[in-house]
CSV table of C-alpha atoms in Angstrom, one decimal:
chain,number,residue,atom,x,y,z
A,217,UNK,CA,3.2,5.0,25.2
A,218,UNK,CA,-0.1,7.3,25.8
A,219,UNK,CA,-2.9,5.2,26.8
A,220,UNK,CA,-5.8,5.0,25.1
A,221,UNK,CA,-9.6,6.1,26.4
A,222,UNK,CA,-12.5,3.7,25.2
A,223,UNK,CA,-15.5,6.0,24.1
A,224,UNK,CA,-18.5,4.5,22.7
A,225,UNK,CA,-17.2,0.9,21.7
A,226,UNK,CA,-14.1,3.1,20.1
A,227,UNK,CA,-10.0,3.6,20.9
A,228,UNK,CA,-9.8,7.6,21.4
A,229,UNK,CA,-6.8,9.4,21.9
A,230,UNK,CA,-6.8,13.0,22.5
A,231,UNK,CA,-5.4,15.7,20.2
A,232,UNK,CA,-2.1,16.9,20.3
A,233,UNK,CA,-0.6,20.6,18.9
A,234,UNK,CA,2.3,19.3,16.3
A,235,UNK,CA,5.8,21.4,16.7
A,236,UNK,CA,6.5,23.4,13.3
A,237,UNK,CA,8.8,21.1,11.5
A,238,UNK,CA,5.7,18.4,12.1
A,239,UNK,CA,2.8,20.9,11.2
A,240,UNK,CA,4.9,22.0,7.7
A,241,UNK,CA,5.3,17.5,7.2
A,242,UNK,CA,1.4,17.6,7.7
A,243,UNK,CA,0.6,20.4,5.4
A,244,UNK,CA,2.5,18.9,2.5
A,245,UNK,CA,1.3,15.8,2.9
A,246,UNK,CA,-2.3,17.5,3.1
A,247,UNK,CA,-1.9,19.6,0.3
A,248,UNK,CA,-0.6,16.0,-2.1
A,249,UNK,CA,-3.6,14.3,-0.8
A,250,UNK,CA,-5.6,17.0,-1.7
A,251,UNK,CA,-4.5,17.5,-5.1
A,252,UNK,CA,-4.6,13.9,-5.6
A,253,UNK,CA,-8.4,12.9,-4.6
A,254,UNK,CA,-9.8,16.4,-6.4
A,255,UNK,CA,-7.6,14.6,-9.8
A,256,UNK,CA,-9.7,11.7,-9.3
A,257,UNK,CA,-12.4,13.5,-8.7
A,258,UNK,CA,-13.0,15.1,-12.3
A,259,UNK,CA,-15.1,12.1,-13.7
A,260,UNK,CA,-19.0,12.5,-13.9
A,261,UNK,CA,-21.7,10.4,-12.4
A,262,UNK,CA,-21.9,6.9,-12.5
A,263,UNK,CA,-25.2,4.4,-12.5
A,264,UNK,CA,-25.2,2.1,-9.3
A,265,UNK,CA,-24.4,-1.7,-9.9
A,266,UNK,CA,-26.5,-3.8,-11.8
A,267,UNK,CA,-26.8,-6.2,-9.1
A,268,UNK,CA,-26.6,-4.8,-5.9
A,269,UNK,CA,-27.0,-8.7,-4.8
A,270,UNK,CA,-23.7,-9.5,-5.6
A,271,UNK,CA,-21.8,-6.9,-3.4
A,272,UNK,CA,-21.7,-6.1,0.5
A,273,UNK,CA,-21.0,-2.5,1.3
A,274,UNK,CA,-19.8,-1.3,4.4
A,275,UNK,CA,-19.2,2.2,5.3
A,276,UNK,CA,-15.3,1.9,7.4
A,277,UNK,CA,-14.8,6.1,7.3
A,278,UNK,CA,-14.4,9.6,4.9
A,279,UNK,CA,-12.5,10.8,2.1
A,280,UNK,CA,-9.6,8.6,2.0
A,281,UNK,CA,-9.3,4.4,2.3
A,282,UNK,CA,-6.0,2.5,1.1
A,283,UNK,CA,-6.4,-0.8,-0.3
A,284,UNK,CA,-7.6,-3.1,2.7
A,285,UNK,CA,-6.0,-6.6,3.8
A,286,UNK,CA,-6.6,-10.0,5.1
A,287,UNK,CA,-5.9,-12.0,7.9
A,288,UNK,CA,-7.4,-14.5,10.6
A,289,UNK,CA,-7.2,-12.4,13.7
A,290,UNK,CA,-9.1,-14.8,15.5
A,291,UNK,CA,-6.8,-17.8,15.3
A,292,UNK,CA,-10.6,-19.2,14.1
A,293,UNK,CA,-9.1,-20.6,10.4
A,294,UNK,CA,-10.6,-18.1,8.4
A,295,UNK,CA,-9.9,-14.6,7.2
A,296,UNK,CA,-11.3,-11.3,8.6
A,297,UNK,CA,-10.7,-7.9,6.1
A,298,UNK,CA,-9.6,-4.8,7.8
A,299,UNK,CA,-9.4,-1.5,6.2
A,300,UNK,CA,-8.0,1.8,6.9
A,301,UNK,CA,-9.4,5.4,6.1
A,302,UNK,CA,-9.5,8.9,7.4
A,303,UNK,CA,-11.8,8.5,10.5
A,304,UNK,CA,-13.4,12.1,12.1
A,305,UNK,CA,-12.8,15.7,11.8
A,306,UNK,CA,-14.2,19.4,11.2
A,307,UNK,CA,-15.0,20.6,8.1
A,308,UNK,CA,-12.7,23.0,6.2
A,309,UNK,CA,-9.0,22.9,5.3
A,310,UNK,CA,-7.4,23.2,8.9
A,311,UNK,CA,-8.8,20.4,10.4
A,312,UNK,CA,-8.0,17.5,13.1
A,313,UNK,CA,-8.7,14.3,11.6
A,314,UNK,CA,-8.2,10.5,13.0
A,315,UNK,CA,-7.6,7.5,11.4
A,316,UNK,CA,-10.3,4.5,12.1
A,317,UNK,CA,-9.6,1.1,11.3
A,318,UNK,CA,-12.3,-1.1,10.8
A,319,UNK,CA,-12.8,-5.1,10.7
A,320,UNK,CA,-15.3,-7.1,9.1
A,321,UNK,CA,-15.1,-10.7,10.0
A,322,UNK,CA,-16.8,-13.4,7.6
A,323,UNK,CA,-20.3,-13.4,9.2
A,324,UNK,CA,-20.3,-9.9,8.2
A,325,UNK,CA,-20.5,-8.3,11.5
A,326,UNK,CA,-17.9,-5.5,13.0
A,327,UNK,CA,-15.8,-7.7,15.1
A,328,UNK,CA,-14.6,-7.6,19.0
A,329,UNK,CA,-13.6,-4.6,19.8
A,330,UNK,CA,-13.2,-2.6,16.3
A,331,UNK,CA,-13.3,0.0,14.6
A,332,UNK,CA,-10.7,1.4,16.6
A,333,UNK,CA,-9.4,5.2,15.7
A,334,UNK,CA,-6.4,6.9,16.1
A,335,UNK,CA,-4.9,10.1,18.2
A,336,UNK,CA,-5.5,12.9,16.1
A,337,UNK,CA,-3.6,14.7,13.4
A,338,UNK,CA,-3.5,17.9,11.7
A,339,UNK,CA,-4.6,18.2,8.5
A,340,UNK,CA,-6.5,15.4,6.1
A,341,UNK,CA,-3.1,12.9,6.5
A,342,UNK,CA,-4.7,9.7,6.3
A,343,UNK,CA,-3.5,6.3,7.8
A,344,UNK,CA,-1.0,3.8,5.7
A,345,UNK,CA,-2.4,1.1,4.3
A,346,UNK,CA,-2.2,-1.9,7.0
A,347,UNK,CA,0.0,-5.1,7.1
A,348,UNK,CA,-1.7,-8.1,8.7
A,349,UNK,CA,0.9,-10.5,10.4
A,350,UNK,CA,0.9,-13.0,12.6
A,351,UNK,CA,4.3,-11.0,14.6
A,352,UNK,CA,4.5,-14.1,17.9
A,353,UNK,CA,3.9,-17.1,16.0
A,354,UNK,CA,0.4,-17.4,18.4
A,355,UNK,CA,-2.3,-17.9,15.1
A,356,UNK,CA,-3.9,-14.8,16.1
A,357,UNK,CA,-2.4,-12.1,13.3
A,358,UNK,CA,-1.6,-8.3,14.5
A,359,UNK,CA,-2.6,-5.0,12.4
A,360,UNK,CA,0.6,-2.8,11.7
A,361,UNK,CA,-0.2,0.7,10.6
A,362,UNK,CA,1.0,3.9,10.8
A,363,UNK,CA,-0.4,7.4,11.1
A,364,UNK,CA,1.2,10.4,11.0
A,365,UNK,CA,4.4,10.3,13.0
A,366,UNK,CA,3.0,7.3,15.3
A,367,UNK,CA,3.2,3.2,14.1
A,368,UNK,CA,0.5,1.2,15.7
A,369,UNK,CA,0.5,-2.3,16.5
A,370,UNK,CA,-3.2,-3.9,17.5
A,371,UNK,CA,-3.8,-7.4,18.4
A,372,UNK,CA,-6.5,-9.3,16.5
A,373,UNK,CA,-9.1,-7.8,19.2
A,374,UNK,CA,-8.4,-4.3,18.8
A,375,UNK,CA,-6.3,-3.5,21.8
A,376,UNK,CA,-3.7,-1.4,21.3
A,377,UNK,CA,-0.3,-3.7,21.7
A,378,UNK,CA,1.9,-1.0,21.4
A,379,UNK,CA,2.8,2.0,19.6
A,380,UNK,CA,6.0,4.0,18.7
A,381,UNK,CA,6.2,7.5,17.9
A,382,UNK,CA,9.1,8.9,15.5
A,383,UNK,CA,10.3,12.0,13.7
A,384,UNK,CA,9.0,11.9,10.8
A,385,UNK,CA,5.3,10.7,8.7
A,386,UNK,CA,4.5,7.7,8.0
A,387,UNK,CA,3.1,7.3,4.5
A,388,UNK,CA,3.6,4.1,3.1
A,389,UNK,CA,2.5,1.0,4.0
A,390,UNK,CA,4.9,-1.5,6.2
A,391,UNK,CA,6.0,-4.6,5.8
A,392,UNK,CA,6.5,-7.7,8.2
A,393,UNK,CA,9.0,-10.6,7.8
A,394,UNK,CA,11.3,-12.6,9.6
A,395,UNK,CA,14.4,-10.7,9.5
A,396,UNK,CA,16.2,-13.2,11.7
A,397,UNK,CA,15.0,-16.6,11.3
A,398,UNK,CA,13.7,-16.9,15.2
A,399,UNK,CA,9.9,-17.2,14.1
A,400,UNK,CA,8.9,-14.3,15.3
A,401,UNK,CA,8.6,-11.3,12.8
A,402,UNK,CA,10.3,-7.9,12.7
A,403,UNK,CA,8.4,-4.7,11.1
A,404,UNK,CA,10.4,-2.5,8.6
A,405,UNK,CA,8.3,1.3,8.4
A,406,UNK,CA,9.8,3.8,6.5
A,407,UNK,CA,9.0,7.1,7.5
A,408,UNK,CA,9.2,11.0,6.0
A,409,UNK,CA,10.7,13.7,7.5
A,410,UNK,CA,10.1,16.6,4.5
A,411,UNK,CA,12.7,18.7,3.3
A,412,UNK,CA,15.1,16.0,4.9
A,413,UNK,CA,15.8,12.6,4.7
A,414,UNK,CA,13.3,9.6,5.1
A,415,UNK,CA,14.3,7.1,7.5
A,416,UNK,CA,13.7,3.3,7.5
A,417,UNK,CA,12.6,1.9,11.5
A,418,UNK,CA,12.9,-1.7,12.1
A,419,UNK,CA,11.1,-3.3,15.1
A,420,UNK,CA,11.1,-6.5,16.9
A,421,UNK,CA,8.0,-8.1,17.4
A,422,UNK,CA,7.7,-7.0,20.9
A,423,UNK,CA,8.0,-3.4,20.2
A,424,UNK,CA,12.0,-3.2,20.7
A,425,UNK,CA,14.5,-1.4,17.8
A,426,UNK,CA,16.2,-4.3,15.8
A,427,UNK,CA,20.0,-3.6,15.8
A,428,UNK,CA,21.1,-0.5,13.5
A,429,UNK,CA,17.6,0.9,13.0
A,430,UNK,CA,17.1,3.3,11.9
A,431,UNK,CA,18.4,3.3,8.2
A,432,UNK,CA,19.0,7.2,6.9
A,433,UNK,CA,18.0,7.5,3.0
A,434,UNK,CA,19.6,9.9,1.0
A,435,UNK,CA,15.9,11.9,-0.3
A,436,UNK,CA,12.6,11.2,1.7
A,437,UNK,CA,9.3,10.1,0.5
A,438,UNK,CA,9.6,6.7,0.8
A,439,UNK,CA,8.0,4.0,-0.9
A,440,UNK,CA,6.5,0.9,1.0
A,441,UNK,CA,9.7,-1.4,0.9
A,442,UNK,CA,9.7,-5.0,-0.9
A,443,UNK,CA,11.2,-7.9,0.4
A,444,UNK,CA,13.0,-10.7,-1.3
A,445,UNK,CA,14.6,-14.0,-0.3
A,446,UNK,CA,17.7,-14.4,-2.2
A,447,UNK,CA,19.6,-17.8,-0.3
A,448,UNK,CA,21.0,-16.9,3.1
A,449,UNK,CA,20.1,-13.3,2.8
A,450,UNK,CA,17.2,-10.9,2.9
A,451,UNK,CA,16.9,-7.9,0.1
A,452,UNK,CA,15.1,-5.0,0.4
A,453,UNK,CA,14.2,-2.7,-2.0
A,454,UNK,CA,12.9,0.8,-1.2
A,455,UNK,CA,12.7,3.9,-3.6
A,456,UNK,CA,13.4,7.8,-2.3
A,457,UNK,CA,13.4,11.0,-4.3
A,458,UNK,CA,13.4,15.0,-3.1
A,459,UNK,CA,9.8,15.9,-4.2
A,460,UNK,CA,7.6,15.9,-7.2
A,461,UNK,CA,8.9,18.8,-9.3
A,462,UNK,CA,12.5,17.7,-8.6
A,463,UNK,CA,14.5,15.2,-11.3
A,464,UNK,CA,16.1,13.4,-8.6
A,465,UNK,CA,15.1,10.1,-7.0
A,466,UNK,CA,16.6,6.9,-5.9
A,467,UNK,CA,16.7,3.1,-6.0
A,468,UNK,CA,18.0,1.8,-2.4
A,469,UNK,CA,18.8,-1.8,-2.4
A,470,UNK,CA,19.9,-3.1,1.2
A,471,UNK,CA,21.0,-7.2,2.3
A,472,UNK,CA,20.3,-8.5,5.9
A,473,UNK,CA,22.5,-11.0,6.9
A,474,UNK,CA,23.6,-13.0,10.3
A,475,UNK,CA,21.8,-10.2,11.8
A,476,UNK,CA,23.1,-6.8,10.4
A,477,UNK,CA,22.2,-5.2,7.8
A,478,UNK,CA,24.0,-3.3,4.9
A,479,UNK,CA,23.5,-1.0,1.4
A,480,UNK,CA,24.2,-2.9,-1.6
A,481,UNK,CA,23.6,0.0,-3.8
A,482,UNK,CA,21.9,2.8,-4.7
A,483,UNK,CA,20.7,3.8,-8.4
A,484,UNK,CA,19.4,7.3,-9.7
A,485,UNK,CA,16.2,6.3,-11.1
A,486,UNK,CA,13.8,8.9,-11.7
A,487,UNK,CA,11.4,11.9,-9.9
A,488,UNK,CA,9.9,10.4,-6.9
A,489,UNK,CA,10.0,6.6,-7.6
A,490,UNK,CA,7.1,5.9,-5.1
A,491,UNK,CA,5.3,2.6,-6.8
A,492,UNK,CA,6.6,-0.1,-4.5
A,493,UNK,CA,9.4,-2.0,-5.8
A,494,UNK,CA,8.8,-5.5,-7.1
A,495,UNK,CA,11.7,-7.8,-7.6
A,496,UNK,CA,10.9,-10.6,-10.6
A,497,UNK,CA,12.9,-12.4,-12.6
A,498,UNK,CA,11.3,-10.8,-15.9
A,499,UNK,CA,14.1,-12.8,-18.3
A,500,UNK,CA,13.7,-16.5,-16.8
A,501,UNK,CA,17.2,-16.7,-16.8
A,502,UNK,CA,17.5,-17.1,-13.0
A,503,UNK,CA,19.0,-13.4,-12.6
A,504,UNK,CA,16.2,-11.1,-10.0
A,505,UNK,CA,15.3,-8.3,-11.2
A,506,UNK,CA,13.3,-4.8,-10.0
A,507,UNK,CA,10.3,-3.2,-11.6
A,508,UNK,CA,8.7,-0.3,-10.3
A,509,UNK,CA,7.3,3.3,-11.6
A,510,UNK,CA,8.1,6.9,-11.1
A,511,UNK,CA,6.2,10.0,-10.8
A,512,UNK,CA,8.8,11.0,-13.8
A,513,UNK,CA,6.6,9.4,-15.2
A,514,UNK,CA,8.0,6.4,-16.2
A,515,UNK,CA,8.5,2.3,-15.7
A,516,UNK,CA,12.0,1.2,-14.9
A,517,UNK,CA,13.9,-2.5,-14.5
A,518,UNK,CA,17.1,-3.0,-13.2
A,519,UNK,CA,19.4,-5.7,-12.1
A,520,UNK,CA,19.1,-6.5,-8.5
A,521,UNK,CA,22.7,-7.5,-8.6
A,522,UNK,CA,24.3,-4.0,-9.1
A,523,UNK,CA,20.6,-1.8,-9.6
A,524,UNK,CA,22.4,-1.8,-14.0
A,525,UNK,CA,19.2,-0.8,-15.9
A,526,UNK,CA,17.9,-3.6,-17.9
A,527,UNK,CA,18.2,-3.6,-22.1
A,528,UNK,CA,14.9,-1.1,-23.3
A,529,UNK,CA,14.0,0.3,-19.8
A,530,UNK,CA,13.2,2.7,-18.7
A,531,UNK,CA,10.0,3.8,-20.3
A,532,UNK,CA,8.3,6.7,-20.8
A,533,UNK,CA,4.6,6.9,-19.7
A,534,UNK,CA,1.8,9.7,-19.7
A,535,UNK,CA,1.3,9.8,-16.2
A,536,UNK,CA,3.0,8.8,-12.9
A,537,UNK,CA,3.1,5.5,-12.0
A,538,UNK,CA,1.6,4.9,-8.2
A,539,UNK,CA,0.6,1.5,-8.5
A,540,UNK,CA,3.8,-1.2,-8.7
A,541,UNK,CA,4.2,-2.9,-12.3
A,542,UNK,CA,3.1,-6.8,-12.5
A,543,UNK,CA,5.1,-9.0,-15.0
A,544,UNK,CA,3.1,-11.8,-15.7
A,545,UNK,CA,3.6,-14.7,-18.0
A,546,UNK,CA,0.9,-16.9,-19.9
A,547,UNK,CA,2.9,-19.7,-20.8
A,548,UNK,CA,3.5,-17.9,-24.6
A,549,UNK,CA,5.0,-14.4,-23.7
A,550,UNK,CA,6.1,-12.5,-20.6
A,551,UNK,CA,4.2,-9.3,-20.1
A,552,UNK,CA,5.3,-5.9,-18.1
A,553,UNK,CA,2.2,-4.1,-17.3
A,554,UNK,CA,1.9,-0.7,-16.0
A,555,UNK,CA,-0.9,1.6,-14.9
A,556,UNK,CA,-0.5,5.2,-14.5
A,557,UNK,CA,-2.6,7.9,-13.5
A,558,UNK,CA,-3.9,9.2,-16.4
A,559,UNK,CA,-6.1,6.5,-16.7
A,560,UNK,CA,-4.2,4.3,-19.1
A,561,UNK,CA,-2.9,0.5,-18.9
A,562,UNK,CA,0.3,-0.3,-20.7
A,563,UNK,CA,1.8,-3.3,-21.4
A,564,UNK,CA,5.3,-4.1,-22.8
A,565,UNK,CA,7.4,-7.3,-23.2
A,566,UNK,CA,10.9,-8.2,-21.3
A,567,UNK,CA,12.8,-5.9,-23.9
A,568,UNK,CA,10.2,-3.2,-23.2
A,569,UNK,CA,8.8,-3.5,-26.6
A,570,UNK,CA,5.5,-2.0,-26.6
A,571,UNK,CA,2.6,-4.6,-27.1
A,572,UNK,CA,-0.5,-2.3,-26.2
A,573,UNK,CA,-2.1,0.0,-24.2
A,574,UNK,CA,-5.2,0.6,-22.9
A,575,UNK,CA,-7.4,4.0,-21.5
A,576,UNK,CA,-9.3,2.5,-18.8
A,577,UNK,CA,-10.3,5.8,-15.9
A,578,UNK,CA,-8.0,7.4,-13.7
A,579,UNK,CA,-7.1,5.9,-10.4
A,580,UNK,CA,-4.3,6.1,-7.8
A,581,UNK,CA,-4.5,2.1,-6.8
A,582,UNK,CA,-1.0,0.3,-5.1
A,583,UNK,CA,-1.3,-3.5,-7.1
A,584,UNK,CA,-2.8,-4.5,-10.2
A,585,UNK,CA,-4.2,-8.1,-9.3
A,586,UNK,CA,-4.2,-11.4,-11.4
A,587,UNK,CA,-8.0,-13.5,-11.8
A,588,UNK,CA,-8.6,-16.6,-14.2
A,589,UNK,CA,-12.4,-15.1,-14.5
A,590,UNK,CA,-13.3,-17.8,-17.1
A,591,UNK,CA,-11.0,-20.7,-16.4
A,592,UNK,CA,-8.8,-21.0,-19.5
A,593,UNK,CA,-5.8,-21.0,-17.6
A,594,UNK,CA,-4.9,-17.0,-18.9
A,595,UNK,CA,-5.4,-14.5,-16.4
A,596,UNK,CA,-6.8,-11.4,-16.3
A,597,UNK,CA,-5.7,-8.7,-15.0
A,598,UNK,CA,-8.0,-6.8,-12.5
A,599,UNK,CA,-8.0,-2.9,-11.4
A,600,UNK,CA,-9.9,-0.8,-9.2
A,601,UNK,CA,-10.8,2.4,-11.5
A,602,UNK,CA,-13.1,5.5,-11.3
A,603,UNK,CA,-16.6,4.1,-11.0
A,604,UNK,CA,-15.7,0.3,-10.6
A,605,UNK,CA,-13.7,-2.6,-11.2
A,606,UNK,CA,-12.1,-3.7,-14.6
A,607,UNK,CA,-11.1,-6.9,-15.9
A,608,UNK,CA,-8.4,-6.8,-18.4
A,609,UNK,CA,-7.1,-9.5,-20.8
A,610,UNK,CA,-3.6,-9.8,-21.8
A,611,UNK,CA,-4.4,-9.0,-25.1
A,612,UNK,CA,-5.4,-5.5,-23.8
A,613,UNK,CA,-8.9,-5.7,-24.5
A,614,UNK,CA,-12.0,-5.3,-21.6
A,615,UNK,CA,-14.1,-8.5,-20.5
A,616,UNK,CA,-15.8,-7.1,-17.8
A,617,UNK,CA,-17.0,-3.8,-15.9
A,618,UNK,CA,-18.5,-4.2,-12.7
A,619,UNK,CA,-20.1,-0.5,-12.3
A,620,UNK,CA,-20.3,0.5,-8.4
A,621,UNK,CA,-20.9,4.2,-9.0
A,622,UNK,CA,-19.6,7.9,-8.6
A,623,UNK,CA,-16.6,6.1,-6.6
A,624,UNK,CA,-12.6,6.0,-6.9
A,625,UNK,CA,-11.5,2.7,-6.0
A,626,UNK,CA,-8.2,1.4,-4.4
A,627,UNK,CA,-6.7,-2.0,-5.6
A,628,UNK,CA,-8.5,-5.2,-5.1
A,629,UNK,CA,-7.7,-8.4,-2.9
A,630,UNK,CA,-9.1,-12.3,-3.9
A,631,UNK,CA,-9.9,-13.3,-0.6
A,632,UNK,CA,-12.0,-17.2,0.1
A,633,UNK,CA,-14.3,-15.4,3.1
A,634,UNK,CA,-15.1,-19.7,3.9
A,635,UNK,CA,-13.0,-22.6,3.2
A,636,UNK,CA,-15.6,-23.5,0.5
A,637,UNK,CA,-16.8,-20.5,-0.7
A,638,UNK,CA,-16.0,-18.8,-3.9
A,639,UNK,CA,-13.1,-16.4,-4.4
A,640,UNK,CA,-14.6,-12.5,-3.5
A,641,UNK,CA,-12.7,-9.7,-4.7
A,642,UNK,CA,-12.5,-6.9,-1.8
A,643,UNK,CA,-11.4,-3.5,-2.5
A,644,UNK,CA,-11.7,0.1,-0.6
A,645,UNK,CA,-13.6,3.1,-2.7
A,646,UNK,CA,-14.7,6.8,-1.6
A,647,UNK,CA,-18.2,8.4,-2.7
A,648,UNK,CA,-17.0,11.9,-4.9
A,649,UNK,CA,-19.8,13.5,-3.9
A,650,UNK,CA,-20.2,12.3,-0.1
A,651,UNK,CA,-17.1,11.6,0.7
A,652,UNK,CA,-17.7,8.7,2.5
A,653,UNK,CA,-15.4,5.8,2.5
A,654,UNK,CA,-16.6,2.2,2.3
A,655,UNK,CA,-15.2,-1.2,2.0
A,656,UNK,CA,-16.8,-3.5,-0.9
A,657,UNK,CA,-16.8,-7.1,-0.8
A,658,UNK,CA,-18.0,-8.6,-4.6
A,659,UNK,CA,-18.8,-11.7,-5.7
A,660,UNK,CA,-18.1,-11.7,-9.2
């Protein structure tokens, strides 16, 4: 573990020169995120919010930010929001750059000892998107993240609680649960080592492998896994394909049980299934489900029992789907809702009938979100999009804009920043013209 040097209320590591299979990972991840931000880049100018009372901005970094989280890292009782972006670098394309992860705890200062930042990497690879958890059962929740070939564990106060480095990049976000049922969490990271194979790490708490990790993958680029209780086991799903321009791509479904682990099945499902898996039970007929998206483009569900596609899916869409489906119900219909990145919202009942769709503005979010915004019990759905924030109803038409400005926003979180305040939505966005990054908190 390379220690860390404080500089200027910061965590600085210094740079390291990358071996050639590492500096190849870090110029195709570069040359994605490239191509991605300069696609969502091609809207105009936008006018500024028209009430700049009602939202808190707070600059947390440059050119990239993934969709923050939430957690009480104090042990206090309520929630500080901690983001992630691309931290510090030189201009041009071959450039060192850090990741910086920033707090903002509910009196709206920085708190203890953040931002911190990371060692640097080659290249514009930004940071995953972090997973708050709570990993020793102490009420003081830990930030997971990875960054380039290195996962990073923090304690609520920004010291560095331990890090591991691997073969591979790590470019989706990870995920924390109790894998074991000792009440202390393990951390599942998958990670992608290019023109290979991804690999799936597991973690104890303390920083130790779990037993059999890591999990080899057929493909690599990994999604972010899923996680689903299902009686005495654990399920995970995780997707895998062999690029963007290739047909190929995979479903993994894996059980963890009396402490081992093992593949259920696998299921060819499409070009680069990289919208994290949800599992649902999209029939109500007590049989689980998964929904995800492809960079095909298109929406799939299949049977969690044997990954069997489900009657009507997949279907096609006009763009590839990064952000994970939601199926929602109302009480009247069941809805599968999809957002791709050509900017438009699709919805589509359990037998994948189409029931609408909607052009909204390009974005690359990870979660459509659900918000009763005028109590009637029906909720709408709620997106970060180019310029703002869009509210959605389940009839497909717009009830509300909140315009932020020339900005492309990640997904939003509803966070209660008091026990008795109202519900906020948080979200991360990045200035087109300035690249900056900030995090916005928004009272709607």
């Amino acid at each position: 573990m390379k220690t860390m040097r404080r500089r200027a209320g910061w965590w600085m590591g210094g740079t390291r020169h990358l071996p050639s299979r590492r500096r190849e990972a870090a110029s195709l991840a570069r040359a994605w995120w490239i191509f991605l931000v300069f696609t969502l880049m091609m809207s105009g100018g936008r006018a500024s919010l028209a009430d700049p009372a009602s939202v808190l901005e707070f600059p947390v970094g440059h050119f990239f930010i993934n969709r923050p989280a939430v957690g009480d890292l104090d042990g206090d009782g309520t929630p500080e929001v901690i983001a992630t972006a691309i931290g510090a670098g030189r201009s041009g394309l071959e450039v060192a750059m850090t990741g910086i992860v920033t707090v903002i705890d509910v009196d709206r200062a920085v708190s203890g000892h953040w931002p911190v930042v990371t060692e640097s990497q080659v290249g514009s690879l930004p940071p995953t998107a972090p997973t708050v958890a709570d990993l020793d059962g102490d009420a003081r929740a830990e930030v997971i993240f990875g960054h380039g070939s290195i996962l990073y564990v923090f304690r609520g106060d920004g010291q560095l609680r331990w890090q591991h480095q691997v073969d591979g990049v790590f470019q989706a976000k990870p995920l924390a649960c109790d894998l074991d049922g000792d009440g202390r969490m393990e951390i599942i990271a998958p990670a992608d080592e290019f023109l290979g194979r991804a690999k799936i790490y597991l973690w104890r708490w303390n920083g130790t492998p779990y037993p059999g990790s890591p999990i080899e993958l057929e493909e690599f680029f990994a999604s972010s896994p899923a996680m689903y209780h299902h009686g005495h086991r654990i399920l995970l799903a995780v997707g895998a394909g062999n690029g963007f321009t290739r047909p190929e791509g995979s479903l993994y479904l894996f059980a963890f049980e009396q402490g081992g682990w093992r593949l259920q099945w696998q299921r060819r499902i499409g070009a680069h299934p990289i919208a994290r898996p949800v599992f649902a039970d999209v029939n109500h007929d007590g049989a689980i489900e998964i929904v995800g998206g492809t960079y095909t483009p298109s929406v799939y569900i299949v049977s969690a029992q044997d990954g069997a596609p489900a009657p009507g899916w997949p279907q096609s869409v006009g763009g590839p789907v990064f952000t994970s489906p939601i199926v929602v119900s109302d009480g009247e219909r069941t809805l599968v809702v999809a957002f791709a990145l050509d900017g438009v919202l699709t919805a589509w009942d359990q037998r994948g009938l189409l029931r609408w769709t909607l052009a909204v503005e390009p974005s690359a979010i990870d979660a459509l979100t659900l918000l009763d915004l005028n109590g009637d019990d029906r909720p709408e759905l709620l997106l970060g999009t180019q310029g703002g924030v869009t509210a959605v109803t389940l009839d497909g038409s717009i009830v509300k804009h909140w315009e932020l400005g020339d900005y492309w926003m990640t997904g939003t979180l509803l966070v209660r920043l008091t026990e008795r305040a109202p519900v906020s939505l948080v979200f991360g966005g990045v200035n087109n013209i300035t690249e900056e990054a900030k995090l916005f908190i928004l009272n709607p």
